[in-house]
PDB file of C-alpha atoms in Angstrom:
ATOM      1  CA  UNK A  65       0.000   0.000   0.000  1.00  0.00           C
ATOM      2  CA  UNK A  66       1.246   3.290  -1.260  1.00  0.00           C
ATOM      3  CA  UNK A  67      -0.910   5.871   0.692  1.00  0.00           C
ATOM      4  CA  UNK A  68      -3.107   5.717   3.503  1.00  0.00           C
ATOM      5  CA  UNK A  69      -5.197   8.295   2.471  1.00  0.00           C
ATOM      6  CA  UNK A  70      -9.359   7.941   1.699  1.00  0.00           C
ATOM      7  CA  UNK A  71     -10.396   9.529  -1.324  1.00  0.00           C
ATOM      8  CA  UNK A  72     -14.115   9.203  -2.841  1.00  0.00           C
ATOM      9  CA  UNK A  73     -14.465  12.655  -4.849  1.00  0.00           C
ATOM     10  CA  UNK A  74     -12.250  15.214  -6.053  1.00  0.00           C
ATOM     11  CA  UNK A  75     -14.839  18.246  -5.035  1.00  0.00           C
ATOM     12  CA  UNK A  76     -15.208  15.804  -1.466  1.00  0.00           C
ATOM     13  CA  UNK A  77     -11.643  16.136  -1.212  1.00  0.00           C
ATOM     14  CA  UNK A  78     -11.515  20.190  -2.075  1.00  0.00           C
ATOM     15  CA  UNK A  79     -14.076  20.549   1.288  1.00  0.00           C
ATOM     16  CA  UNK A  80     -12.346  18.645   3.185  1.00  0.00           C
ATOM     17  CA  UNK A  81      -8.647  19.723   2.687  1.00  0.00           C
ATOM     18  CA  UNK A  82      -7.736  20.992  -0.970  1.00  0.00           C
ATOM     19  CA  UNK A  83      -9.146  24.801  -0.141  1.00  0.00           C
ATOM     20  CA  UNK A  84      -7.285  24.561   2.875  1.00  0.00           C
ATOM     21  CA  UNK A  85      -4.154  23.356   1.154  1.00  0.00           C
ATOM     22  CA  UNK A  86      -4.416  25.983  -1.556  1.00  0.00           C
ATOM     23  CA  UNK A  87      -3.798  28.372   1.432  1.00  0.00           C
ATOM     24  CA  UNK A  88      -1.194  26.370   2.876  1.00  0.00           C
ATOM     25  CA  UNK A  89       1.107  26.144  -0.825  1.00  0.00           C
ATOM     26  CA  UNK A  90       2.103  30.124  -1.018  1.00  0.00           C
ATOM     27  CA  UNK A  91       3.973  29.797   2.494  1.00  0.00           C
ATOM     28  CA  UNK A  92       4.963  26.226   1.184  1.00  0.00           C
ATOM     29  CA  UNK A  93       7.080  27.512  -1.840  1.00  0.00           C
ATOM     30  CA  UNK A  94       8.103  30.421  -0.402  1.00  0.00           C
ATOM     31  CA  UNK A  95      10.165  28.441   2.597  1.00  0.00           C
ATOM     32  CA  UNK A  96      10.458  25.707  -0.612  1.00  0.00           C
ATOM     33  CA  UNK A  97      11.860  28.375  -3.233  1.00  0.00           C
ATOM     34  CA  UNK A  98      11.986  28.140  -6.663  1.00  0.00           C
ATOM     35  CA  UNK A  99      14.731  30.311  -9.179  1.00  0.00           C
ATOM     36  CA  UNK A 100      14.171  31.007 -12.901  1.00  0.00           C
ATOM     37  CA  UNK A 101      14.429  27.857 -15.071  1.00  0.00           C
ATOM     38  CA  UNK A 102      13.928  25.284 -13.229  1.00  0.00           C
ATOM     39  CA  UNK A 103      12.250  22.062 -13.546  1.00  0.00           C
ATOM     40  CA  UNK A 104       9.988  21.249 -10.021  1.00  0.00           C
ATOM     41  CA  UNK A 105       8.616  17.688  -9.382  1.00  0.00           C
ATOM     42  CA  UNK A 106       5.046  17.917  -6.949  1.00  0.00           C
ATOM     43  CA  UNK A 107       5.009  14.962  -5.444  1.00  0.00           C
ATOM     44  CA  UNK A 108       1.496  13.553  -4.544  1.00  0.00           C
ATOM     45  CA  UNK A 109      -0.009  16.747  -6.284  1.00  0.00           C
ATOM     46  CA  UNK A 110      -3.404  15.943  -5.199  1.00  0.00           C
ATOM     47  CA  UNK A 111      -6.070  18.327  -6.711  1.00  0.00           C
ATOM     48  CA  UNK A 112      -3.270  20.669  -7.654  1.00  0.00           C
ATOM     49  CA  UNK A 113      -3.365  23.024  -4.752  1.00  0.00           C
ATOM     50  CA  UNK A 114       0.726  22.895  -4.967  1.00  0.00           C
ATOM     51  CA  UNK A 115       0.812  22.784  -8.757  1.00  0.00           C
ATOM     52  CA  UNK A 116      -1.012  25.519  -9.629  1.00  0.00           C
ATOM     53  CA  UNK A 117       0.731  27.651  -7.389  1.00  0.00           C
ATOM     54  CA  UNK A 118       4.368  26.684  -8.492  1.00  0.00           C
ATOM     55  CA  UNK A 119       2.800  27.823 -11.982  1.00  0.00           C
ATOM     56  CA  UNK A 120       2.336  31.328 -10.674  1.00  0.00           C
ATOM     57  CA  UNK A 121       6.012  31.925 -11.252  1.00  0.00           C
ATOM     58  CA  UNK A 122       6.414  32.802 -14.988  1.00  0.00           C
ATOM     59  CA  UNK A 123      10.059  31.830 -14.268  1.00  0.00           C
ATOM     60  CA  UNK A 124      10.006  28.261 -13.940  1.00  0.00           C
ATOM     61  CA  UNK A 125      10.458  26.141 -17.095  1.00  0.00           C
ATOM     62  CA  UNK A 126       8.773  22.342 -16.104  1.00  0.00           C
ATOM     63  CA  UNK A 127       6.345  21.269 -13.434  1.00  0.00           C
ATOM     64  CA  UNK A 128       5.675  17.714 -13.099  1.00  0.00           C
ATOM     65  CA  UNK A 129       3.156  16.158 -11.193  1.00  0.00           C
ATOM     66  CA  UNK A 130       2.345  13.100  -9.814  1.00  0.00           C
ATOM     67  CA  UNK A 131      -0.030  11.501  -7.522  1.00  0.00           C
ATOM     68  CA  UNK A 132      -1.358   7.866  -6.667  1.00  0.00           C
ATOM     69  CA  UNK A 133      -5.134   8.315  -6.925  1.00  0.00           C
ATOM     70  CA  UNK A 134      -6.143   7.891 -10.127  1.00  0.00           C
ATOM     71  CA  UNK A 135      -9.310  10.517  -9.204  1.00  0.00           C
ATOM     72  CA  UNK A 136      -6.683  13.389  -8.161  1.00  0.00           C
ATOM     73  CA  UNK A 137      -4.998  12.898 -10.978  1.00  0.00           C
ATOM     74  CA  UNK A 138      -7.908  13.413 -13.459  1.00  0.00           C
ATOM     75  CA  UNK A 139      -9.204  16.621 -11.381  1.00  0.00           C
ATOM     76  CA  UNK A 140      -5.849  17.768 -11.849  1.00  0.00           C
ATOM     77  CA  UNK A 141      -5.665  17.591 -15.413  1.00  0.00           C
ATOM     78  CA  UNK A 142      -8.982  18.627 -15.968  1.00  0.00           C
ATOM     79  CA  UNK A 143      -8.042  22.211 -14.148  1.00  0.00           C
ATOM     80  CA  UNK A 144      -4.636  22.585 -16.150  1.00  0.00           C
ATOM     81  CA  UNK A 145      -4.175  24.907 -18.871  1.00  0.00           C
ATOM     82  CA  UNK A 146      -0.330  25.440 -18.573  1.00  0.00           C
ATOM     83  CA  UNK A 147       1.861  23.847 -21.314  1.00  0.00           C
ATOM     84  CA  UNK A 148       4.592  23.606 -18.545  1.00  0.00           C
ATOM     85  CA  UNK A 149       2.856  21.235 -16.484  1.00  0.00           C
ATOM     86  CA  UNK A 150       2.726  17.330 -16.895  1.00  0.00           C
ATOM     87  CA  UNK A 151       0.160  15.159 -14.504  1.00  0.00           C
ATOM     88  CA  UNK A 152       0.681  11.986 -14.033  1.00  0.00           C
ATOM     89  CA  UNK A 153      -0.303   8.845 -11.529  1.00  0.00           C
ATOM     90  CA  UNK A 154       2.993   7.494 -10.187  1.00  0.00           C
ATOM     91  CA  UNK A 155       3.854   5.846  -6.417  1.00  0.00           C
ATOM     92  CA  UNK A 156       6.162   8.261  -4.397  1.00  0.00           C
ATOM     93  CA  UNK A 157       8.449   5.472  -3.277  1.00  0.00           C
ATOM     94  CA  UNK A 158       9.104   4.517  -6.888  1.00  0.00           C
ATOM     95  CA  UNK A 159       9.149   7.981  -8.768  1.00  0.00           C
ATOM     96  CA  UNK A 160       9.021   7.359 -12.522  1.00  0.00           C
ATOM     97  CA  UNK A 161      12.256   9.607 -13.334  1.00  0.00           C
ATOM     98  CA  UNK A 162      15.882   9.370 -13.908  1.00  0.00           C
ATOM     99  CA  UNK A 163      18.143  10.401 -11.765  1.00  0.00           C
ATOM    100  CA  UNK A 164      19.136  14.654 -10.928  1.00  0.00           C
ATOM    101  CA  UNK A 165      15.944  14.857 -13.574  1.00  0.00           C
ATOM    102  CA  UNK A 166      14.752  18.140 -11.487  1.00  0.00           C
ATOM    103  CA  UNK A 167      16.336  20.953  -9.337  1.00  0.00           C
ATOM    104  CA  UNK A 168      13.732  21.095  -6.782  1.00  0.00           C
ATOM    105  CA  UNK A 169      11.128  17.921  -5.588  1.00  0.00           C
ATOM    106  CA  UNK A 170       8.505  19.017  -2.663  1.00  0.00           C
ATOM    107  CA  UNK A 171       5.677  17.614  -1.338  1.00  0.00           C
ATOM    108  CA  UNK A 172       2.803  19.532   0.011  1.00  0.00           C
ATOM    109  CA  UNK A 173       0.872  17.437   2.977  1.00  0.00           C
ATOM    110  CA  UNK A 174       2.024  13.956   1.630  1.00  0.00           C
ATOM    111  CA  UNK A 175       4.535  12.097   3.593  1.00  0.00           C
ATOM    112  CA  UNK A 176       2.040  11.502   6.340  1.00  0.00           C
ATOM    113  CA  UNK A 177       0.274   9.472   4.170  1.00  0.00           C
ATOM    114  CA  UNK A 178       2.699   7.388   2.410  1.00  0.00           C
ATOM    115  CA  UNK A 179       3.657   4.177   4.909  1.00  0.00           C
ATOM    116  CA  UNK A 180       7.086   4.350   3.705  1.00  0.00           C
ATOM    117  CA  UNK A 181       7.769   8.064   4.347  1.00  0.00           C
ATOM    118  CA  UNK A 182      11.541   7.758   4.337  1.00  0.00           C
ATOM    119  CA  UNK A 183      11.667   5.654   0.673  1.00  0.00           C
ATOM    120  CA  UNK A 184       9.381   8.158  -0.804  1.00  0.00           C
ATOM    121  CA  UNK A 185      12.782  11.248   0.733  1.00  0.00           C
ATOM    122  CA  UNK A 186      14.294   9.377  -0.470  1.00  0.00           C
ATOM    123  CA  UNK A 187      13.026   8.796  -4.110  1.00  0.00           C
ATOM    124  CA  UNK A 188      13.176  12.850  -3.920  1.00  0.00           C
ATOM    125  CA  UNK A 189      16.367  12.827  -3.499  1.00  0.00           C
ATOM    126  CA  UNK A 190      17.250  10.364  -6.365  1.00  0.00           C
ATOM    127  CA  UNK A 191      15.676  12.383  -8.825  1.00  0.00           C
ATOM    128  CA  UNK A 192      17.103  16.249  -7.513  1.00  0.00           C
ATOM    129  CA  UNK A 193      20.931  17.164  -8.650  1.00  0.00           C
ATOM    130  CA  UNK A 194      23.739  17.745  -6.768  1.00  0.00           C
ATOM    131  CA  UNK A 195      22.477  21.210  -5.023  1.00  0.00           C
ATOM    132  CA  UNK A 196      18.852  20.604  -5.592  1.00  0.00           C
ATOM    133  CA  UNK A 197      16.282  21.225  -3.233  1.00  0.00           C
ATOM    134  CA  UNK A 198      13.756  18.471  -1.597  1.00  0.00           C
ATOM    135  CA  UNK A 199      11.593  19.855   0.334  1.00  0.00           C
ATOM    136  CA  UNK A 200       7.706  18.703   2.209  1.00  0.00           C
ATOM    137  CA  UNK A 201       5.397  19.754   4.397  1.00  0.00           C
ATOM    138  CA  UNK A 202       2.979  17.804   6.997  1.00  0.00           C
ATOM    139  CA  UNK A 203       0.056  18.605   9.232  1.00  0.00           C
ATOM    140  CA  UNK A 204       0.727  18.577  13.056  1.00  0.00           C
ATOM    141  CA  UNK A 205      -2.014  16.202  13.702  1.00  0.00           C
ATOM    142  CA  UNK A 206      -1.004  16.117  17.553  1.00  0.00           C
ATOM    143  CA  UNK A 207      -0.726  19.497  18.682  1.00  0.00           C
ATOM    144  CA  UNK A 208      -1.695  21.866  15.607  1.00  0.00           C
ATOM    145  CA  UNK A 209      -4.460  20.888  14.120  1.00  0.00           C
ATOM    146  CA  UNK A 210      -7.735  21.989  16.940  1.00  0.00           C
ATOM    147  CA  UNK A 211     -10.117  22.038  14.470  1.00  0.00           C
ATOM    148  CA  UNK A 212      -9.743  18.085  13.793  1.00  0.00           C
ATOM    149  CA  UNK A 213      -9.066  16.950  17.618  1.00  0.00           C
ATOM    150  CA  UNK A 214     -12.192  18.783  18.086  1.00  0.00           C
ATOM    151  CA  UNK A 215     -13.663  15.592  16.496  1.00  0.00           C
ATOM    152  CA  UNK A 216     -11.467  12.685  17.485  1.00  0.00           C
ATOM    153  CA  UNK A 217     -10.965  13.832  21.445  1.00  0.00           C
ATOM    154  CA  UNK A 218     -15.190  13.623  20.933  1.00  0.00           C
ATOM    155  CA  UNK A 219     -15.061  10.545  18.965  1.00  0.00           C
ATOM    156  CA  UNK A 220     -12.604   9.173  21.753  1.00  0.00           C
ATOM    157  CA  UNK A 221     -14.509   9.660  24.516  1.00  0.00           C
ATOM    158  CA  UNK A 222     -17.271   8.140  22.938  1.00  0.00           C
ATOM    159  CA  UNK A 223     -16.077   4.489  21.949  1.00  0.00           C
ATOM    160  CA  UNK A 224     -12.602   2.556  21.845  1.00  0.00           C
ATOM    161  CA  UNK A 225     -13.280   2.502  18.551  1.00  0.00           C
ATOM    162  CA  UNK A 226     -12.773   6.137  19.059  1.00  0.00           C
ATOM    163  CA  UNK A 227      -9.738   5.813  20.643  1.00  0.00           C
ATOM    164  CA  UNK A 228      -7.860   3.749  18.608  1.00  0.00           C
ATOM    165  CA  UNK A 229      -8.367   5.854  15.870  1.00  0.00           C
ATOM    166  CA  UNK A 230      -7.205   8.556  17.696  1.00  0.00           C
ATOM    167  CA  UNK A 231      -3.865   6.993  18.312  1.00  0.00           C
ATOM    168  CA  UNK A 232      -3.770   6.450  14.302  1.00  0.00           C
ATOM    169  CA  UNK A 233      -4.362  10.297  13.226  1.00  0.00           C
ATOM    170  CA  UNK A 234      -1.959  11.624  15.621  1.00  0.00           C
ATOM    171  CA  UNK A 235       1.153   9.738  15.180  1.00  0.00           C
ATOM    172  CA  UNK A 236       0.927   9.378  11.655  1.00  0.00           C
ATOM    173  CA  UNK A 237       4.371   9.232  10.206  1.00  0.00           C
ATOM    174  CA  UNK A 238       6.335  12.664   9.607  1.00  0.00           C
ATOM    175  CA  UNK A 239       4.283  14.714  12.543  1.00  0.00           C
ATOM    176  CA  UNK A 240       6.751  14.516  15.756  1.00  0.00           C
ATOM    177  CA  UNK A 241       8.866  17.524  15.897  1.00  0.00           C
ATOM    178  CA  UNK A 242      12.436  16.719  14.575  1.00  0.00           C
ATOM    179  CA  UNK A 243      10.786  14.009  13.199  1.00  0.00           C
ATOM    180  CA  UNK A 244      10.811  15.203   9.195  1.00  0.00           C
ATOM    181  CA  UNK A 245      14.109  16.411   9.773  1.00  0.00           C
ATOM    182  CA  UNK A 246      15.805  12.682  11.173  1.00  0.00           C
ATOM    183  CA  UNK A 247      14.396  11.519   8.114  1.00  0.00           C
ATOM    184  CA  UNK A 248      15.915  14.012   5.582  1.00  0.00           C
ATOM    185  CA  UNK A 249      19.417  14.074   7.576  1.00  0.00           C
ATOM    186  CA  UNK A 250      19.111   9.943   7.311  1.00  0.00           C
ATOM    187  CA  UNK A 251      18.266   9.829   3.421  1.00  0.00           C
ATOM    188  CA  UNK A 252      21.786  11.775   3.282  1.00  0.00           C
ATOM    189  CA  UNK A 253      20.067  15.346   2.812  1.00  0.00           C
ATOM    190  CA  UNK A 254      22.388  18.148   3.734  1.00  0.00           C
ATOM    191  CA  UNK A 255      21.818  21.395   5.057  1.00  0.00           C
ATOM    192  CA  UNK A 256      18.478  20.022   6.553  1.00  0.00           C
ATOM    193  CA  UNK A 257      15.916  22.984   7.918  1.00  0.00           C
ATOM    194  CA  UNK A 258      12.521  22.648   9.567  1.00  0.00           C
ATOM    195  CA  UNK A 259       9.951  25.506  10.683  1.00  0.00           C
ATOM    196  CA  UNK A 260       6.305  25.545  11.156  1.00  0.00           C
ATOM    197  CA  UNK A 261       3.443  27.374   8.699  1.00  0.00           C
ATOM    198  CA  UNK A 262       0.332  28.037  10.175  1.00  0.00           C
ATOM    199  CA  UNK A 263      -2.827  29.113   8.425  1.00  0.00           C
ATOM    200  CA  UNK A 264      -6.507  29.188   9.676  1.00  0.00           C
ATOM    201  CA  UNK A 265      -8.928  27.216   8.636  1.00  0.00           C
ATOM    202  CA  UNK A 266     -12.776  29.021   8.096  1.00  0.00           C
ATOM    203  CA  UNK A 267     -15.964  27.286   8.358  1.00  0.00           C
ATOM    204  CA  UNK A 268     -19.499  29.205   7.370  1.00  0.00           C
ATOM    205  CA  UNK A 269     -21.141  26.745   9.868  1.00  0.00           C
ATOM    206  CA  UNK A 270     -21.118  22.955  11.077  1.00  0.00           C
ATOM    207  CA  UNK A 271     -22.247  21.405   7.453  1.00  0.00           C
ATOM    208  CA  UNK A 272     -19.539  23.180   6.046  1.00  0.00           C
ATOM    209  CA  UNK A 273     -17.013  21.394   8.362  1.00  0.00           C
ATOM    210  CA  UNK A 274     -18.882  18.016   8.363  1.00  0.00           C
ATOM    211  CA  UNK A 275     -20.185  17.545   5.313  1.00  0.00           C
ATOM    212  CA  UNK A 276     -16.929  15.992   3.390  1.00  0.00           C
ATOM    213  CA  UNK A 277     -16.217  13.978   6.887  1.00  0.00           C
ATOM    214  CA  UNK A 278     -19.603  12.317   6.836  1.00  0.00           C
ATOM    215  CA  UNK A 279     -19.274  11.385   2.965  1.00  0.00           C
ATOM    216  CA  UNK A 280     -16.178   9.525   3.452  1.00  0.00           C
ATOM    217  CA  UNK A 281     -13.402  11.421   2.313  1.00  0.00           C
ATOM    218  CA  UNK A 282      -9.995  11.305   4.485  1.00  0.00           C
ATOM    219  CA  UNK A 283      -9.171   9.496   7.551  1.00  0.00           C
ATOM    220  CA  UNK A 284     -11.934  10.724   9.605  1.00  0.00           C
ATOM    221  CA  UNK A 285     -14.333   9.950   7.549  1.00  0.00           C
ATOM    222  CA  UNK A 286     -12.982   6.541   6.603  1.00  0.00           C
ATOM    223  CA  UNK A 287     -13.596   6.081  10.259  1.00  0.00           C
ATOM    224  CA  UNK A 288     -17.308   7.205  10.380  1.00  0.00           C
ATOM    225  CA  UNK A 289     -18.070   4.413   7.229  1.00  0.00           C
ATOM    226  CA  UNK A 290     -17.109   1.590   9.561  1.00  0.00           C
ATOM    227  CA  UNK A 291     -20.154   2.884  12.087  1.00  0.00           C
ATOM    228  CA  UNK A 292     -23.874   1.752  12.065  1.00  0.00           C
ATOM    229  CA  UNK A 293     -26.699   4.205  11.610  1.00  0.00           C
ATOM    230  CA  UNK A 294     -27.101   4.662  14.983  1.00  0.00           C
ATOM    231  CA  UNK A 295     -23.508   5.473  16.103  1.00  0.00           C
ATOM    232  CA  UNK A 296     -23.107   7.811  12.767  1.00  0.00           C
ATOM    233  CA  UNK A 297     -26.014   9.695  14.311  1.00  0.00           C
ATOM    234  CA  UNK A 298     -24.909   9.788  17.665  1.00  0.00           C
ATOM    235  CA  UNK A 299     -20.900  10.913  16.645  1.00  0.00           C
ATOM    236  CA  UNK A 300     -22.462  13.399  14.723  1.00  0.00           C
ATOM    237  CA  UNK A 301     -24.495  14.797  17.626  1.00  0.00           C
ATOM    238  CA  UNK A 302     -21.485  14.859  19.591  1.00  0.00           C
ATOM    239  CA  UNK A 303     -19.346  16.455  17.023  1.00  0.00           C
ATOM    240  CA  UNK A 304     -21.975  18.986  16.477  1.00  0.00           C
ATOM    241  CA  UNK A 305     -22.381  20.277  19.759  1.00  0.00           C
ATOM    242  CA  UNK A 306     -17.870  20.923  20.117  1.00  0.00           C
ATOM    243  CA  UNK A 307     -18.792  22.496  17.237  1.00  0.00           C
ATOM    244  CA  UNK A 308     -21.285  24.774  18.342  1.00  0.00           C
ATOM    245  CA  UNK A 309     -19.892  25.025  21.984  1.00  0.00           C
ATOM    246  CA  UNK A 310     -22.935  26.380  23.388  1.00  0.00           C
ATOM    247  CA  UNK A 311     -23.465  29.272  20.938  1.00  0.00           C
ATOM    248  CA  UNK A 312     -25.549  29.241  18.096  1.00  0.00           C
ATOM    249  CA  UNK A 313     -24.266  27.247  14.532  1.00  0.00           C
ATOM    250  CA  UNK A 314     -22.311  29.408  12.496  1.00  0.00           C
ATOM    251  CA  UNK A 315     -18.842  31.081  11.256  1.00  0.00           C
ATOM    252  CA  UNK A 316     -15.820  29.300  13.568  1.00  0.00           C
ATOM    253  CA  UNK A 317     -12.357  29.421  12.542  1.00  0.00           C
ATOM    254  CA  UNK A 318      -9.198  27.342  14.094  1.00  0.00           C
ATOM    255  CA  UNK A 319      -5.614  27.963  13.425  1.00  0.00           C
ATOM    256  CA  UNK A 320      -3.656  24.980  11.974  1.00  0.00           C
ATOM    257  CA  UNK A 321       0.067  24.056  12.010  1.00  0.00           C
ATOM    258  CA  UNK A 322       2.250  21.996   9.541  1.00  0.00           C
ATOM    259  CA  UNK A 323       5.567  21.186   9.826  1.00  0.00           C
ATOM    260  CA  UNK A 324       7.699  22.411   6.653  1.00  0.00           C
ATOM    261  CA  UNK A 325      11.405  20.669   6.392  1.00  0.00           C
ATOM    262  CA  UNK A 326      14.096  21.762   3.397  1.00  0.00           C
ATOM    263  CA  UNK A 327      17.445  19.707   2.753  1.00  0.00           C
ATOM    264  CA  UNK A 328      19.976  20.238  -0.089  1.00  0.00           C
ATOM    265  CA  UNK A 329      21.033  17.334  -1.994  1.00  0.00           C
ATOM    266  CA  UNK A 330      24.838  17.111  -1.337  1.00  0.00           C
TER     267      UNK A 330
END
């Protein structure tokens, strides 16, 4: 298995975490960088929140993409327009590419997801030259992210079902501080910098944070398909009212963390 991540629908996905992503990619490439000419490799482009924004700089002269769904990959191409960019579905811990094929390789809120985080650095790596950049970025699932613990501490207290899935969202692979940057010092990454981004994440009211989450889509919602009727009702409930927290359903907004981690390729 090449990705741990639970995707139904591209416009599922987009709720869920591609309009939050789109936020995230400016601060992304700026800590990234990018310099005029150069050929970038988005690994595990998703919808194309990275992509996209890499295209903003008129400098650059190739973008390719990849990703392992098949149903990010056509959303992706159906959004492109940019002769520079190439889409394609390929496995992060076997990138389809020779060897110092691109100066830079990043990955926007990937690694997390891929159960063989430090093969897929490492694949980066491979395919970077000599002074290239490899760079990614992951949510802090543990201690930045209060808009999603909102749910699972709620879910947790309400089942060990709960609980166990709890223990599987927040020690995903990647998300322990120093933990990126062990990885990209062990793959033989030099040079090797980590930081947090933060952004904030803006709901209009509770549907608009639960309706991708009770379709399916991600890991939380992969958890509320294995429930019956009556528990899916009841979680909901639950999740509703942290939502609300006593005041009337509306506008909330919570402030997220990822950890961002740059190494040069020696």
């Amino acid at each position: 298995m090449t990705s741990s991540f639970t995707v139904h629908a591209a416009s599922g996905y987009e709720q869920l975490m591609g309009r939050w992503s789109r936020r995230l990619a400016p601060k992304f490439v700026d800590f990234a960088g990018v310099g005029g000419g150069e050929k970038i490799l988005d690994v595990g482009c998703g919808t194309g929140s990275l992509t996209f924004e890499l295209a903003k700089s008129a400098a650059l002269a190739e973008i390719q993409a990849i990703d392992f769904s098949a149903v990010f990959v056509a959303a992706a191409k159906e959004r492109n327009t940019d002769p520079r960019i190439t889409i394609s579905q390929a496995d992060a811990t076997a990138l389809p590419f020779a060897d110092d094929a691109f100066d830079r390789a990043l990955a926007l809120l990937v690694l997390h997801f891929v159960p063989e985080a430090g093969k897929a650095v490492a694949e980066m790596r491979r395919v970077v030259r000599p002074g290239g950049v490899v760079s990614a970025v992951v949510w802090d699932h543990l201690g930045g992210m209060p808009g999603m613990r909102m749910m699972i501490d709620t879910v947790a207290a309400l089942s060990e079902g709960g609980r166990q899935m709890r223990n599987r969202y927040c020690f995903q692979p990647m998300m322990q501080p120093g933990e990126m940057k062990r990885t990209f010092v062990e793959q033989g990454l030099a040079d090797v910098t980590e930081t947090e981004l933060m952004i904030r994440m803006d709901y209009e009211n509770f549907d608009d944070y639960w309706a991708p989450i009770g379709a399916g889509e991600g890991p939380l919602g992969k958890y509320m398909t294995t429930l019956d009727g009556a528990e899916r009702t009841r979680v909901e409930a639950a999740v509703r009212d942290a939502y609300e927290a006593g005041r009337p359903d509306g506008p909330r907004s919570f402030a997220n963390v990822a950890w961002a981690c740059r190494g040069i390729v020696p």
